[in-house]
PDB file of C-alpha atoms in Angstrom:
ATOM      1  CA  MET A   1     -14.592 -65.453 -12.735  1.00 36.00           C
ATOM      2  CA  ILE A   2     -17.247 -68.476 -14.248  1.00 44.00           C
ATOM      3  CA  GLN A   3     -18.231 -67.215 -17.765  1.00 46.00           C
ATOM      4  CA  THR A   4     -22.096 -68.323 -17.452  1.00 46.00           C
ATOM      5  CA  SER A   5     -23.716 -68.922 -21.008  1.00 47.00           C
ATOM      6  CA  ILE A   6     -27.231 -70.330 -22.114  1.00 55.00           C
ATOM      7  CA  THR A   7     -25.846 -71.765 -25.152  1.00 83.00           C
ATOM      8  CA  THR A   8     -24.384 -74.568 -22.467  1.00 88.00           C
ATOM      9  CA  ALA A   9     -26.353 -78.126 -22.269  1.00 90.00           C
ATOM     10  CA  GLY A  10     -25.293 -81.113 -19.944  1.00 90.00           C
ATOM     11  CA  ILE A  11     -26.362 -84.262 -20.440  1.00 90.00           C
ATOM     12  CA  ASP A  12     -26.026 -87.141 -17.677  1.00 89.00           C
ATOM     13  CA  THR A  13     -25.700 -90.517 -19.086  1.00 89.00           C
ATOM     14  CA  SER A  14     -27.172 -94.159 -18.290  1.00 88.00           C
ATOM     15  CA  LYS A  15     -27.095 -96.895 -20.695  1.00 90.00           C
ATOM     16  CA  ALA A  16     -31.132 -96.668 -21.115  1.00 90.00           C
ATOM     17  CA  LYS A  17     -31.345 -93.012 -20.825  1.00 91.00           C
ATOM     18  CA  LEU A  18     -30.583 -89.365 -21.145  1.00 90.00           C
ATOM     19  CA  ASP A  19     -30.758 -86.600 -18.732  1.00 89.00           C
ATOM     20  CA  ILE A  20     -30.413 -83.402 -20.164  1.00 89.00           C
ATOM     21  CA  ALA A  21     -30.490 -79.533 -18.648  1.00 88.00           C
ATOM     22  CA  VAL A  22     -29.753 -76.203 -19.947  1.00 88.00           C
ATOM     23  CA  HIS A  23     -27.102 -74.190 -18.480  1.00 87.00           C
ATOM     24  CA  GLY A  24     -29.123 -70.922 -16.674  1.00 80.00           C
ATOM     25  CA  LEU A  25     -32.685 -72.519 -17.391  1.00 82.00           C
ATOM     26  CA  THR A  26     -35.318 -74.784 -15.508  1.00 81.00           C
ATOM     27  CA  GLU A  27     -35.808 -76.526 -18.476  1.00 80.00           C
ATOM     28  CA  ARG A  28     -34.423 -80.263 -18.524  1.00 85.00           C
ATOM     29  CA  TRP A  29     -35.348 -83.609 -20.070  1.00 87.00           C
ATOM     30  CA  GLN A  30     -35.118 -86.830 -20.512  1.00 88.00           C
ATOM     31  CA  VAL A  31     -34.701 -89.143 -23.687  1.00 91.00           C
ATOM     32  CA  ALA A  32     -33.822 -92.458 -24.237  1.00 92.00           C
ATOM     33  CA  ASN A  33     -29.928 -93.312 -25.122  1.00 92.00           C
ATOM     34  CA  ALA A  34     -30.516 -94.955 -28.567  1.00 93.00           C
ATOM     35  CA  LEU A  35     -30.282 -93.217 -31.978  1.00 92.00           C
ATOM     36  CA  PRO A  36     -34.076 -91.797 -32.220  1.00 91.00           C
ATOM     37  CA  GLY A  37     -33.374 -90.318 -28.538  1.00 91.00           C
ATOM     38  CA  TRP A  38     -30.349 -88.426 -29.998  1.00 92.00           C
ATOM     39  CA  ARG A  39     -31.909 -87.394 -33.221  1.00 93.00           C
ATOM     40  CA  ALA A  40     -34.629 -85.801 -31.016  1.00 91.00           C
ATOM     41  CA  LEU A  41     -32.315 -84.410 -28.916  1.00 91.00           C
ATOM     42  CA  ALA A  42     -30.366 -82.598 -31.342  1.00 92.00           C
ATOM     43  CA  ALA A  43     -33.593 -81.256 -32.907  1.00 91.00           C
ATOM     44  CA  ASN A  44     -34.044 -80.005 -29.344  1.00 89.00           C
ATOM     45  CA  LEU A  45     -30.609 -78.694 -28.988  1.00 90.00           C
ATOM     46  CA  VAL A  46     -31.151 -76.555 -32.355  1.00 89.00           C
ATOM     47  CA  LYS A  47     -34.925 -75.428 -31.401  1.00 87.00           C
ATOM     48  CA  ALA A  48     -33.382 -74.173 -27.618  1.00 84.00           C
ATOM     49  CA  GLY A  49     -30.341 -72.230 -29.592  1.00 86.00           C
ATOM     50  CA  ILE A  50     -27.305 -74.600 -28.027  1.00 88.00           C
ATOM     51  CA  THR A  51     -24.169 -75.145 -29.545  1.00 86.00           C
ATOM     52  CA  ARG A  52     -22.267 -76.437 -26.897  1.00 88.00           C
ATOM     53  CA  VAL A  53     -23.046 -79.212 -24.890  1.00 90.00           C
ATOM     54  CA  GLY A  54     -20.894 -80.768 -22.171  1.00 89.00           C
ATOM     55  CA  ILE A  55     -21.336 -85.170 -21.421  1.00 89.00           C
ATOM     56  CA  GLU A  56     -19.315 -86.912 -18.722  1.00 85.00           C
ATOM     57  CA  ALA A  57     -17.404 -89.881 -19.893  1.00 82.00           C
ATOM     58  CA  THR A  58     -19.535 -92.917 -18.321  1.00 81.00           C
ATOM     59  CA  GLY A  59     -17.430 -96.474 -19.112  1.00 76.00           C
ATOM     60  CA  GLY A  60     -18.440 -95.789 -22.716  1.00 79.00           C
ATOM     61  CA  TYR A  61     -22.304 -94.967 -22.841  1.00 83.00           C
ATOM     62  CA  GLU A  62     -21.513 -92.241 -23.464  1.00 86.00           C
ATOM     63  CA  ARG A  63     -19.690 -92.745 -26.976  1.00 85.00           C
ATOM     64  CA  GLY A  64     -22.940 -93.049 -29.650  1.00 87.00           C
ATOM     65  CA  VAL A  65     -24.800 -89.718 -28.187  1.00 89.00           C
ATOM     66  CA  VAL A  66     -21.501 -87.489 -28.418  1.00 88.00           C
ATOM     67  CA  GLU A  67     -20.676 -88.879 -32.106  1.00 87.00           C
ATOM     68  CA  HIS A  68     -24.007 -88.346 -32.616  1.00 90.00           C
ATOM     69  CA  LEU A  69     -24.044 -84.546 -31.870  1.00 89.00           C
ATOM     70  CA  ARG A  70     -20.351 -84.098 -32.950  1.00 87.00           C
ATOM     71  CA  SER A  71     -21.180 -85.169 -36.602  1.00 85.00           C
ATOM     72  CA  ALA A  72     -24.729 -82.956 -36.067  1.00 88.00           C
ATOM     73  CA  GLY A  73     -22.021 -79.927 -35.863  1.00 85.00           C
ATOM     74  CA  PHE A  74     -22.268 -79.268 -31.680  1.00 87.00           C
ATOM     75  CA  ALA A  75     -19.177 -78.380 -29.640  1.00 86.00           C
ATOM     76  CA  VAL A  76     -19.104 -81.602 -27.367  1.00 86.00           C
ATOM     77  CA  LEU A  77     -16.914 -81.329 -24.331  1.00 85.00           C
ATOM     78  CA  LEU A  78     -16.316 -85.069 -22.671  1.00 85.00           C
ATOM     79  CA  LEU A  79     -15.729 -84.173 -19.206  1.00 84.00           C
ATOM     80  CA  GLN A  80     -14.044 -86.561 -16.968  1.00 79.00           C
ATOM     81  CA  PRO A  81     -16.239 -87.627 -13.687  1.00 79.00           C
ATOM     82  CA  LEU A  82     -13.248 -85.977 -11.382  1.00 76.00           C
ATOM     83  CA  GLN A  83     -13.844 -82.794 -13.276  1.00 78.00           C
ATOM     84  CA  VAL A  84     -17.380 -82.313 -12.115  1.00 82.00           C
ATOM     85  CA  LYS A  85     -16.928 -84.188  -8.674  1.00 81.00           C
ATOM     86  CA  ALA A  86     -14.742 -81.154  -8.133  1.00 78.00           C
ATOM     87  CA  PHE A  87     -16.692 -78.345  -9.485  1.00 81.00           C
ATOM     88  CA  GLY A  88     -19.883 -79.800  -6.895  1.00 80.00           C
ATOM     89  CA  GLN A  89     -17.539 -79.616  -4.371  1.00 79.00           C
ATOM     90  CA  VAL A  90     -16.338 -75.914  -5.362  1.00 75.00           C
ATOM     91  CA  HIS A  91     -19.966 -75.272  -5.066  1.00 73.00           C
ATOM     92  CA  LEU A  92     -20.967 -77.498  -2.235  1.00 71.00           C
ATOM     93  CA  ARG A  93     -23.424 -79.270  -4.290  1.00 75.00           C
ATOM     94  CA  ARG A  94     -24.389 -82.665  -2.559  1.00 72.00           C
ATOM     95  CA  ALA A  95     -27.628 -83.283  -3.615  1.00 69.00           C
ATOM     96  CA  LYS A  96     -27.631 -85.998  -5.981  1.00 74.00           C
ATOM     97  CA  ASN A  97     -29.646 -87.536  -8.841  1.00 79.00           C
ATOM     98  CA  ASP A  98     -29.957 -87.780 -12.417  1.00 75.00           C
ATOM     99  CA  ALA A  99     -31.954 -84.702 -13.220  1.00 79.00           C
ATOM    100  CA  LEU A 100     -29.333 -82.684 -10.789  1.00 82.00           C
ATOM    101  CA  ASP A 101     -26.388 -84.305 -12.280  1.00 83.00           C
ATOM    102  CA  ALA A 102     -27.174 -82.726 -15.686  1.00 85.00           C
ATOM    103  CA  VAL A 103     -27.436 -79.550 -13.779  1.00 85.00           C
ATOM    104  CA  LEU A 104     -24.159 -80.078 -12.115  1.00 86.00           C
ATOM    105  CA  ILE A 105     -22.385 -81.130 -15.843  1.00 88.00           C
ATOM    106  CA  ALA A 106     -23.980 -78.198 -17.286  1.00 86.00           C
ATOM    107  CA  ALA A 107     -22.464 -75.636 -15.545  1.00 86.00           C
ATOM    108  CA  CYS A 108     -18.869 -77.441 -15.588  1.00 87.00           C
ATOM    109  CA  ALA A 109     -18.794 -77.516 -19.017  1.00 84.00           C
ATOM    110  CA  ALA A 110     -19.823 -73.554 -19.325  1.00 84.00           C
ATOM    111  CA  ALA A 111     -16.985 -73.061 -17.298  1.00 82.00           C
ATOM    112  CA  LEU A 112     -14.462 -74.604 -18.914  1.00 79.00           C
ATOM    113  CA  ASP A 113     -12.437 -73.994 -21.553  1.00 73.00           C
ATOM    114  CA  PRO A 114     -13.326 -75.960 -25.304  1.00 70.00           C
ATOM    115  CA  PRO A 115     -10.064 -78.552 -26.041  1.00 67.00           C
ATOM    116  CA  GLU A 116      -7.512 -76.626 -28.489  1.00 60.00           C
ATOM    117  CA  VAL A 117      -7.109 -79.945 -30.085  1.00 62.00           C
ATOM    118  CA  ALA A 118     -10.438 -80.949 -32.151  1.00 65.00           C
ATOM    119  CA  PRO A 119     -11.460 -84.911 -31.441  1.00 73.00           C
ATOM    120  CA  ASP A 120     -10.428 -87.038 -34.241  1.00 83.00           C
ATOM    121  CA  PRO A 121     -13.056 -89.545 -35.213  1.00 84.00           C
ATOM    122  CA  ARG A 122     -10.377 -91.939 -36.677  1.00 90.00           C
ATOM    123  CA  LEU A 123      -8.363 -92.446 -33.688  1.00 91.00           C
ATOM    124  CA  THR A 124     -12.014 -92.388 -31.706  1.00 86.00           C
ATOM    125  CA  GLU A 125     -12.287 -95.912 -33.493  1.00 88.00           C
ATOM    126  CA  LEU A 126      -8.914 -96.821 -33.305  1.00 93.00           C
ATOM    127  CA  ALA A 127      -8.746 -96.711 -29.975  1.00 91.00           C
ATOM    128  CA  ASP A 128     -11.780 -99.292 -29.684  1.00 90.00           C
ATOM    129  CA  TYR A 129      -9.270-101.816 -31.085  1.00 94.00           C
ATOM    130  CA  LEU A 130      -6.773-100.669 -29.096  1.00 95.00           C
ATOM    131  CA  THR A 131      -8.648-101.338 -25.871  1.00 93.00           C
ATOM    132  CA  PHE A 132      -9.306-104.916 -26.986  1.00 95.00           C
ATOM    133  CA  LEU A 133      -5.803-105.565 -27.635  1.00 96.00           C
ATOM    134  CA  GLU A 134      -5.100-104.323 -24.149  1.00 95.00           C
ATOM    135  CA  GLN A 135      -7.866-106.401 -22.732  1.00 95.00           C
ATOM    136  CA  ILE A 136      -6.014-109.562 -24.711  1.00 96.00           C
ATOM    137  CA  GLU A 137      -2.997-108.864 -22.780  1.00 95.00           C
ATOM    138  CA  GLU A 138      -4.490-108.060 -19.069  1.00 95.00           C
ATOM    139  CA  ASP A 139      -5.928-111.412 -20.087  1.00 96.00           C
ATOM    140  CA  ILE A 140      -2.769-113.540 -20.735  1.00 96.00           C
ATOM    141  CA  ARG A 141      -0.885-111.878 -17.100  1.00 95.00           C
ATOM    142  CA  ARG A 142      -4.172-113.139 -15.957  1.00 96.00           C
ATOM    143  CA  PHE A 143      -3.450-116.866 -17.377  1.00 96.00           C
ATOM    144  CA  LYS A 144      -0.026-116.397 -16.330  1.00 95.00           C
ATOM    145  CA  THR A 145      -0.726-115.553 -12.549  1.00 95.00           C
ATOM    146  CA  ARG A 146      -3.379-118.665 -12.551  1.00 94.00           C
ATOM    147  CA  LEU A 147      -0.210-121.068 -14.247  1.00 93.00           C
ATOM    148  CA  GLU A 148       1.325-119.866 -10.720  1.00 92.00           C
ATOM    149  CA  HIS A 149      -1.121-121.874  -8.815  1.00 93.00           C
ATOM    150  CA  ILE A 150      -1.072-124.658 -10.950  1.00 93.00           C
ATOM    151  CA  ASP A 151       0.454-127.784 -10.474  1.00 92.00           C
ATOM    152  CA  GLU A 152      -1.584-130.471 -12.197  1.00 94.00           C
ATOM    153  CA  PRO A 153       0.817-131.024 -15.685  1.00 93.00           C
ATOM    154  CA  ALA A 154      -3.527-131.993 -17.250  1.00 95.00           C
ATOM    155  CA  LEU A 155      -4.449-128.415 -15.680  1.00 95.00           C
ATOM    156  CA  ARG A 156      -1.264-126.608 -16.938  1.00 95.00           C
ATOM    157  CA  ARG A 157      -1.162-127.648 -20.770  1.00 95.00           C
ATOM    158  CA  ILE A 158      -4.931-126.145 -20.640  1.00 95.00           C
ATOM    159  CA  VAL A 159      -3.792-122.785 -19.670  1.00 95.00           C
ATOM    160  CA  ASN A 160      -0.525-122.836 -21.821  1.00 96.00           C
ATOM    161  CA  SER A 161      -2.674-123.505 -24.794  1.00 96.00           C
ATOM    162  CA  ASP A 162      -4.815-120.619 -23.605  1.00 96.00           C
ATOM    163  CA  ILE A 163      -2.153-118.205 -22.857  1.00 96.00           C
ATOM    164  CA  ALA A 164      -0.492-119.482 -26.521  1.00 97.00           C
ATOM    165  CA  ARG A 165      -4.099-118.831 -28.547  1.00 97.00           C
ATOM    166  CA  LEU A 166      -3.930-115.109 -26.949  1.00 97.00           C
ATOM    167  CA  LYS A 167      -0.543-114.578 -27.742  1.00 96.00           C
ATOM    168  CA  ALA A 168      -0.966-115.460 -31.437  1.00 97.00           C
ATOM    169  CA  ARG A 169      -4.293-112.975 -31.443  1.00 97.00           C
ATOM    170  CA  LYS A 170      -2.463-110.448 -29.617  1.00 96.00           C
ATOM    171  CA  SER A 171       0.115-110.335 -32.577  1.00 96.00           C
ATOM    172  CA  THR A 172      -2.902-110.476 -35.104  1.00 97.00           C
ATOM    173  CA  GLN A 173      -4.320-107.766 -33.669  1.00 96.00           C
ATOM    174  CA  ILE A 174      -1.224-105.620 -33.613  1.00 96.00           C
ATOM    175  CA  ARG A 175      -1.160-106.170 -37.200  1.00 96.00           C
ATOM    176  CA  ASP A 176      -4.575-104.685 -37.787  1.00 97.00           C
ATOM    177  CA  ILE A 177      -4.508-101.944 -36.050  1.00 96.00           C
ATOM    178  CA  ALA A 178      -0.600-100.878 -37.437  1.00 96.00           C
ATOM    179  CA  LYS A 179      -2.848-101.622 -40.622  1.00 97.00           C
ATOM    180  CA  ARG A 180      -5.521 -99.528 -40.424  1.00 96.00           C
ATOM    181  CA  LEU A 181      -3.856 -96.354 -39.165  1.00 96.00           C
ATOM    182  CA  ARG A 182      -1.335 -96.553 -41.958  1.00 96.00           C
ATOM    183  CA  ALA A 183      -4.295 -96.486 -44.425  1.00 96.00           C
ATOM    184  CA  TYR A 184      -4.196 -92.323 -43.430  1.00 96.00           C
ATOM    185  CA  ASP A 185      -1.381 -90.748 -44.506  1.00 95.00           C
ATOM    186  CA  ASP A 186      -0.981 -88.267 -41.905  1.00 94.00           C
ATOM    187  CA  LEU A 187      -1.361 -90.691 -39.189  1.00 95.00           C
ATOM    188  CA  ALA A 188       1.245 -93.562 -41.155  1.00 96.00           C
ATOM    189  CA  LYS A 189       3.786 -90.086 -41.131  1.00 96.00           C
ATOM    190  CA  ARG A 190       3.409 -89.896 -37.426  1.00 95.00           C
ATOM    191  CA  LEU A 191       3.534 -93.169 -36.712  1.00 96.00           C
ATOM    192  CA  LYS A 192       6.649 -93.891 -38.361  1.00 96.00           C
ATOM    193  CA  LEU A 193       8.743 -90.313 -36.896  1.00 96.00           C
ATOM    194  CA  VAL A 194       7.316 -92.151 -33.321  1.00 96.00           C
ATOM    195  CA  LEU A 195       8.701 -95.705 -34.622  1.00 96.00           C
ATOM    196  CA  SER A 196      12.294 -93.359 -35.252  1.00 95.00           C
ATOM    197  CA  ILE A 197      12.779 -93.164 -31.179  1.00 94.00           C
ATOM    198  CA  PRO A 198      15.016 -96.191 -30.383  1.00 94.00           C
ATOM    199  CA  GLY A 199      13.048 -97.821 -27.452  1.00 92.00           C
ATOM    200  CA  ILE A 200       9.459 -97.361 -28.816  1.00 94.00           C
ATOM    201  CA  GLY A 201       8.220-100.555 -30.686  1.00 94.00           C
ATOM    202  CA  GLU A 202       5.237-100.794 -32.734  1.00 95.00           C
ATOM    203  CA  ARG A 203       3.426-101.573 -30.316  1.00 95.00           C
ATOM    204  CA  THR A 204       3.975 -98.490 -27.941  1.00 95.00           C
ATOM    205  CA  ALA A 205       4.118 -96.414 -31.260  1.00 96.00           C
ATOM    206  CA  LEU A 206       0.475 -97.754 -31.798  1.00 96.00           C
ATOM    207  CA  ALA A 207      -0.690 -96.408 -27.893  1.00 95.00           C
ATOM    208  CA  ILE A 208       0.960 -92.973 -28.036  1.00 95.00           C
ATOM    209  CA  VAL A 209       0.081 -92.331 -31.314  1.00 95.00           C
ATOM    210  CA  ILE A 210      -4.190 -93.674 -31.353  1.00 95.00           C
ATOM    211  CA  ARG A 211      -4.120 -92.752 -27.366  1.00 92.00           C
ATOM    212  CA  MET A 212      -2.499 -89.059 -27.413  1.00 91.00           C
ATOM    213  CA  PRO A 213      -4.485 -87.393 -30.685  1.00 90.00           C
ATOM    214  CA  GLU A 214      -2.350 -84.295 -29.619  1.00 90.00           C
ATOM    215  CA  LEU A 215       0.849 -84.944 -30.308  1.00 91.00           C
ATOM    216  CA  GLY A 216       3.576 -82.355 -31.594  1.00 90.00           C
ATOM    217  CA  ARG A 217       0.862 -79.485 -31.010  1.00 89.00           C
ATOM    218  CA  VAL A 218       1.129 -79.565 -27.386  1.00 87.00           C
ATOM    219  CA  SER A 219       3.986 -78.581 -25.001  1.00 89.00           C
ATOM    220  CA  ARG A 220       6.622 -81.113 -23.393  1.00 88.00           C
ATOM    221  CA  GLU A 221       5.262 -80.221 -19.921  1.00 87.00           C
ATOM    222  CA  GLU A 222       1.439 -80.848 -21.250  1.00 87.00           C
ATOM    223  CA  ALA A 223       2.148 -84.199 -23.268  1.00 88.00           C
ATOM    224  CA  ALA A 224       3.368 -85.528 -19.939  1.00 87.00           C
ATOM    225  CA  ALA A 225       0.941 -84.248 -18.288  1.00 85.00           C
ATOM    226  CA  LEU A 226      -1.935 -85.738 -20.452  1.00 84.00           C
ATOM    227  CA  ALA A 227      -0.326 -88.871 -19.872  1.00 86.00           C
ATOM    228  CA  GLY A 228       0.033 -88.786 -16.375  1.00 83.00           C
ATOM    229  CA  LEU A 229       3.464 -88.567 -15.989  1.00 81.00           C
ATOM    230  CA  ALA A 230       4.150 -85.118 -14.419  1.00 71.00           C
ATOM    231  CA  PRO A 231       5.532 -84.716 -11.212  1.00 62.00           C
ATOM    232  CA  PHE A 232       3.186 -82.494  -8.538  1.00 53.00           C
ATOM    233  CA  ASP A 233       4.496 -81.260  -5.701  1.00 47.00           C
ATOM    234  CA  SER A 234       3.491 -82.148  -2.383  1.00 47.00           C
ATOM    235  CA  ASP A 235       4.696 -79.403  -0.361  1.00 45.00           C
ATOM    236  CA  SER A 236       3.045 -76.884   2.604  1.00 49.00           C
ATOM    237  CA  GLY A 237       5.406 -74.701   4.821  1.00 57.00           C
ATOM    238  CA  GLN A 238       8.598 -76.132   5.665  1.00 54.00           C
ATOM    239  CA  HIS A 239       7.110 -79.595   4.413  1.00 44.00           C
ATOM    240  CA  ARG A 240       8.855 -80.831   1.440  1.00 57.00           C
ATOM    241  CA  GLY A 241       6.675 -83.939   0.469  1.00 50.00           C
ATOM    242  CA  GLN A 242       7.306 -86.554  -2.343  1.00 54.00           C
ATOM    243  CA  ARG A 243       6.620 -85.811  -5.874  1.00 56.00           C
ATOM    244  CA  LYS A 244       4.002 -87.821  -7.285  1.00 53.00           C
ATOM    245  CA  ILE A 245       2.398 -89.077 -10.376  1.00 51.00           C
ATOM    246  CA  ALA A 246      -1.549 -89.050 -10.901  1.00 54.00           C
ATOM    247  CA  GLY A 247      -4.412 -88.665 -13.181  1.00 59.00           C
ATOM    248  CA  GLY A 248      -4.133 -88.563 -17.179  1.00 68.00           C
ATOM    249  CA  ARG A 249      -4.597 -91.498 -19.289  1.00 81.00           C
ATOM    250  CA  SER A 250      -3.880 -94.725 -17.598  1.00 84.00           C
ATOM    251  CA  ARG A 251      -3.225 -96.797 -20.581  1.00 89.00           C
ATOM    252  CA  LEU A 252      -1.240 -94.703 -22.329  1.00 91.00           C
ATOM    253  CA  ARG A 253       0.933 -94.524 -19.073  1.00 91.00           C
ATOM    254  CA  ARG A 254       0.692 -98.573 -18.518  1.00 91.00           C
ATOM    255  CA  SER A 255       2.270 -98.482 -22.217  1.00 92.00           C
ATOM    256  CA  LEU A 256       5.100 -96.221 -21.788  1.00 93.00           C
ATOM    257  CA  PHE A 257       6.100 -97.252 -18.090  1.00 90.00           C
ATOM    258  CA  ALA A 258       6.258-100.830 -19.730  1.00 93.00           C
ATOM    259  CA  ALA A 259       8.561-100.117 -22.674  1.00 93.00           C
ATOM    260  CA  ALA A 260      10.404 -98.003 -20.224  1.00 92.00           C
ATOM    261  CA  LEU A 261      12.535-100.465 -18.554  1.00 92.00           C
ATOM    262  CA  PRO A 262      13.720-102.551 -21.720  1.00 94.00           C
ATOM    263  CA  ALA A 263      14.739 -98.646 -23.642  1.00 93.00           C
ATOM    264  CA  ALA A 264      16.524 -97.443 -20.321  1.00 92.00           C
ATOM    265  CA  PHE A 265      18.428-100.677 -20.099  1.00 93.00           C
ATOM    266  CA  ARG A 266      19.063-101.430 -23.861  1.00 91.00           C
ATOM    267  CA  TRP A 267      17.989 -99.378 -26.523  1.00 90.00           C
ATOM    268  CA  ASN A 268      17.959 -95.720 -25.883  1.00 92.00           C
ATOM    269  CA  ARG A 269      21.581 -94.667 -25.346  1.00 92.00           C
ATOM    270  CA  ALA A 270      20.312 -91.043 -23.383  1.00 92.00           C
ATOM    271  CA  LEU A 271      17.678 -92.847 -21.640  1.00 93.00           C
ATOM    272  CA  MET A 272      20.500 -95.523 -20.747  1.00 94.00           C
ATOM    273  CA  ALA A 273      22.221 -92.383 -19.428  1.00 93.00           C
ATOM    274  CA  LEU A 274      19.018 -90.502 -17.497  1.00 93.00           C
ATOM    275  CA  TYR A 275      18.052 -93.982 -15.667  1.00 93.00           C
ATOM    276  CA  ALA A 276      22.094 -94.079 -14.545  1.00 94.00           C
ATOM    277  CA  ARG A 277      22.055 -90.343 -13.744  1.00 94.00           C
ATOM    278  CA  LEU A 278      18.717 -90.827 -11.623  1.00 92.00           C
ATOM    279  CA  MET A 279      19.835 -94.038  -9.493  1.00 93.00           C
ATOM    280  CA  ALA A 280      23.524 -92.152  -9.089  1.00 94.00           C
ATOM    281  CA  ARG A 281      21.310 -88.908  -7.131  1.00 92.00           C
ATOM    282  CA  GLY A 282      19.558 -91.949  -4.748  1.00 90.00           C
ATOM    283  CA  LYS A 283      16.304 -92.175  -6.675  1.00 89.00           C
ATOM    284  CA  VAL A 284      13.891 -95.486  -6.461  1.00 90.00           C
ATOM    285  CA  HIS A 285      14.031 -97.809  -9.802  1.00 92.00           C
ATOM    286  CA  ASN A 286      10.279 -97.134 -10.058  1.00 89.00           C
ATOM    287  CA  ALA A 287      10.649 -93.754 -10.438  1.00 90.00           C
ATOM    288  CA  ALA A 288      14.004 -93.160 -12.753  1.00 92.00           C
ATOM    289  CA  LEU A 289      11.436 -95.541 -14.782  1.00 92.00           C
ATOM    290  CA  ILE A 290       8.690 -92.950 -14.332  1.00 90.00           C
ATOM    291  CA  ALA A 291      10.718 -90.594 -15.451  1.00 92.00           C
ATOM    292  CA  CYS A 292      12.629 -92.733 -18.110  1.00 93.00           C
ATOM    293  CA  ALA A 293       8.631 -92.830 -19.661  1.00 92.00           C
ATOM    294  CA  ARG A 294       7.790 -89.680 -19.566  1.00 93.00           C
ATOM    295  CA  LYS A 295      11.550 -88.797 -21.639  1.00 94.00           C
ATOM    296  CA  LEU A 296       9.875 -91.300 -24.171  1.00 94.00           C
ATOM    297  CA  LEU A 297       6.655 -89.447 -24.431  1.00 93.00           C
ATOM    298  CA  ILE A 298       8.503 -86.294 -24.798  1.00 94.00           C
ATOM    299  CA  TYR A 299      10.583 -87.847 -27.776  1.00 95.00           C
ATOM    300  CA  ALA A 300       7.739 -88.623 -29.413  1.00 95.00           C
ATOM    301  CA  ASN A 301       6.118 -85.118 -28.571  1.00 95.00           C
ATOM    302  CA  THR A 302       9.424 -83.298 -30.197  1.00 94.00           C
ATOM    303  CA  VAL A 303       9.692 -85.876 -33.683  1.00 95.00           C
ATOM    304  CA  VAL A 304       5.962 -85.212 -34.150  1.00 95.00           C
ATOM    305  CA  GLN A 305       6.099 -81.496 -33.766  1.00 93.00           C
ATOM    306  CA  ARG A 306       9.415 -80.838 -35.861  1.00 94.00           C
ATOM    307  CA  GLY A 307       8.749 -83.415 -38.864  1.00 93.00           C
ATOM    308  CA  THR A 308      12.253 -85.014 -38.213  1.00 93.00           C
ATOM    309  CA  PRO A 309      12.955 -88.516 -37.319  1.00 92.00           C
ATOM    310  CA  TRP A 310      15.018 -89.236 -33.993  1.00 90.00           C
ATOM    311  CA  ILE A 311      18.847 -88.523 -35.148  1.00 83.00           C
ATOM    312  CA  GLU A 312      21.112 -89.980 -32.093  1.00 75.00           C
ATOM    313  CA  LYS A 313      23.784 -87.849 -30.376  1.00 70.00           C
ATOM    314  CA  GLU A 314      27.402 -89.595 -30.693  1.00 57.00           C
ATOM    315  CA  ALA A 315      28.117 -90.450 -26.664  1.00 47.00           C
TER     316      ALA A 315
END
């Protein structure tokens, strides 16, 4: 049963404006998506007795108002577009405009429980630096692909120079993020614990700590699901479908998957044994690597949960 409450508001975000609706009421209004608008929004929410706000993730345009409302004491639920869309489909709501979207977001937020782990503003800031690092890595991959189709020596020198420049920037960015994170004692301890796991280097450890604030405070199954590494059933009647992964935090998942190959082939004896067992059972290479990536995250969650570093078991 869905519990409704008029203390929940929904916000539909665009680059220039915010559309606001109060769940259970017909009241709707609009403000600019800038500091003066955020201040007016907070004041109006206080007058309306609203303590909880739902807002849909919209490519970063929601970031400023989310931070402002949280600092003002509001409980802000950052909803994924898939959640809001599914909620609208369940309730057969097809009409769409900014005002109606705000109404739908308000209803969706009212039906959801608030997150058990409160957002950490320090990790939110570090995530921006990590995203920039990931974009540098994407640029390096694009230049390498471009290089495969260039034969002219002069052009190849230009592309190779760009790749070298980006690699140097990547190294600098990793050092900078690690330095910023280690400025906080609790985060530095968390990073050190994750780094104790064979097969997890500094780049992957930073992704795990920053992209998963819940680390050490959720179960292994929840951690895997949050990263989109938990296999989902696809069965119906007598049909047994292939298990697949879906959803979750794609950037974190890519970081773990990239680390799984060297970890399962060289660095982590537990993963090497797991990979060998899965391949012997007929699993394909990618499926075995996904299982290894999931294990890496589970190991990280476990060491943080226990507060003790990884201990290698004797073979």
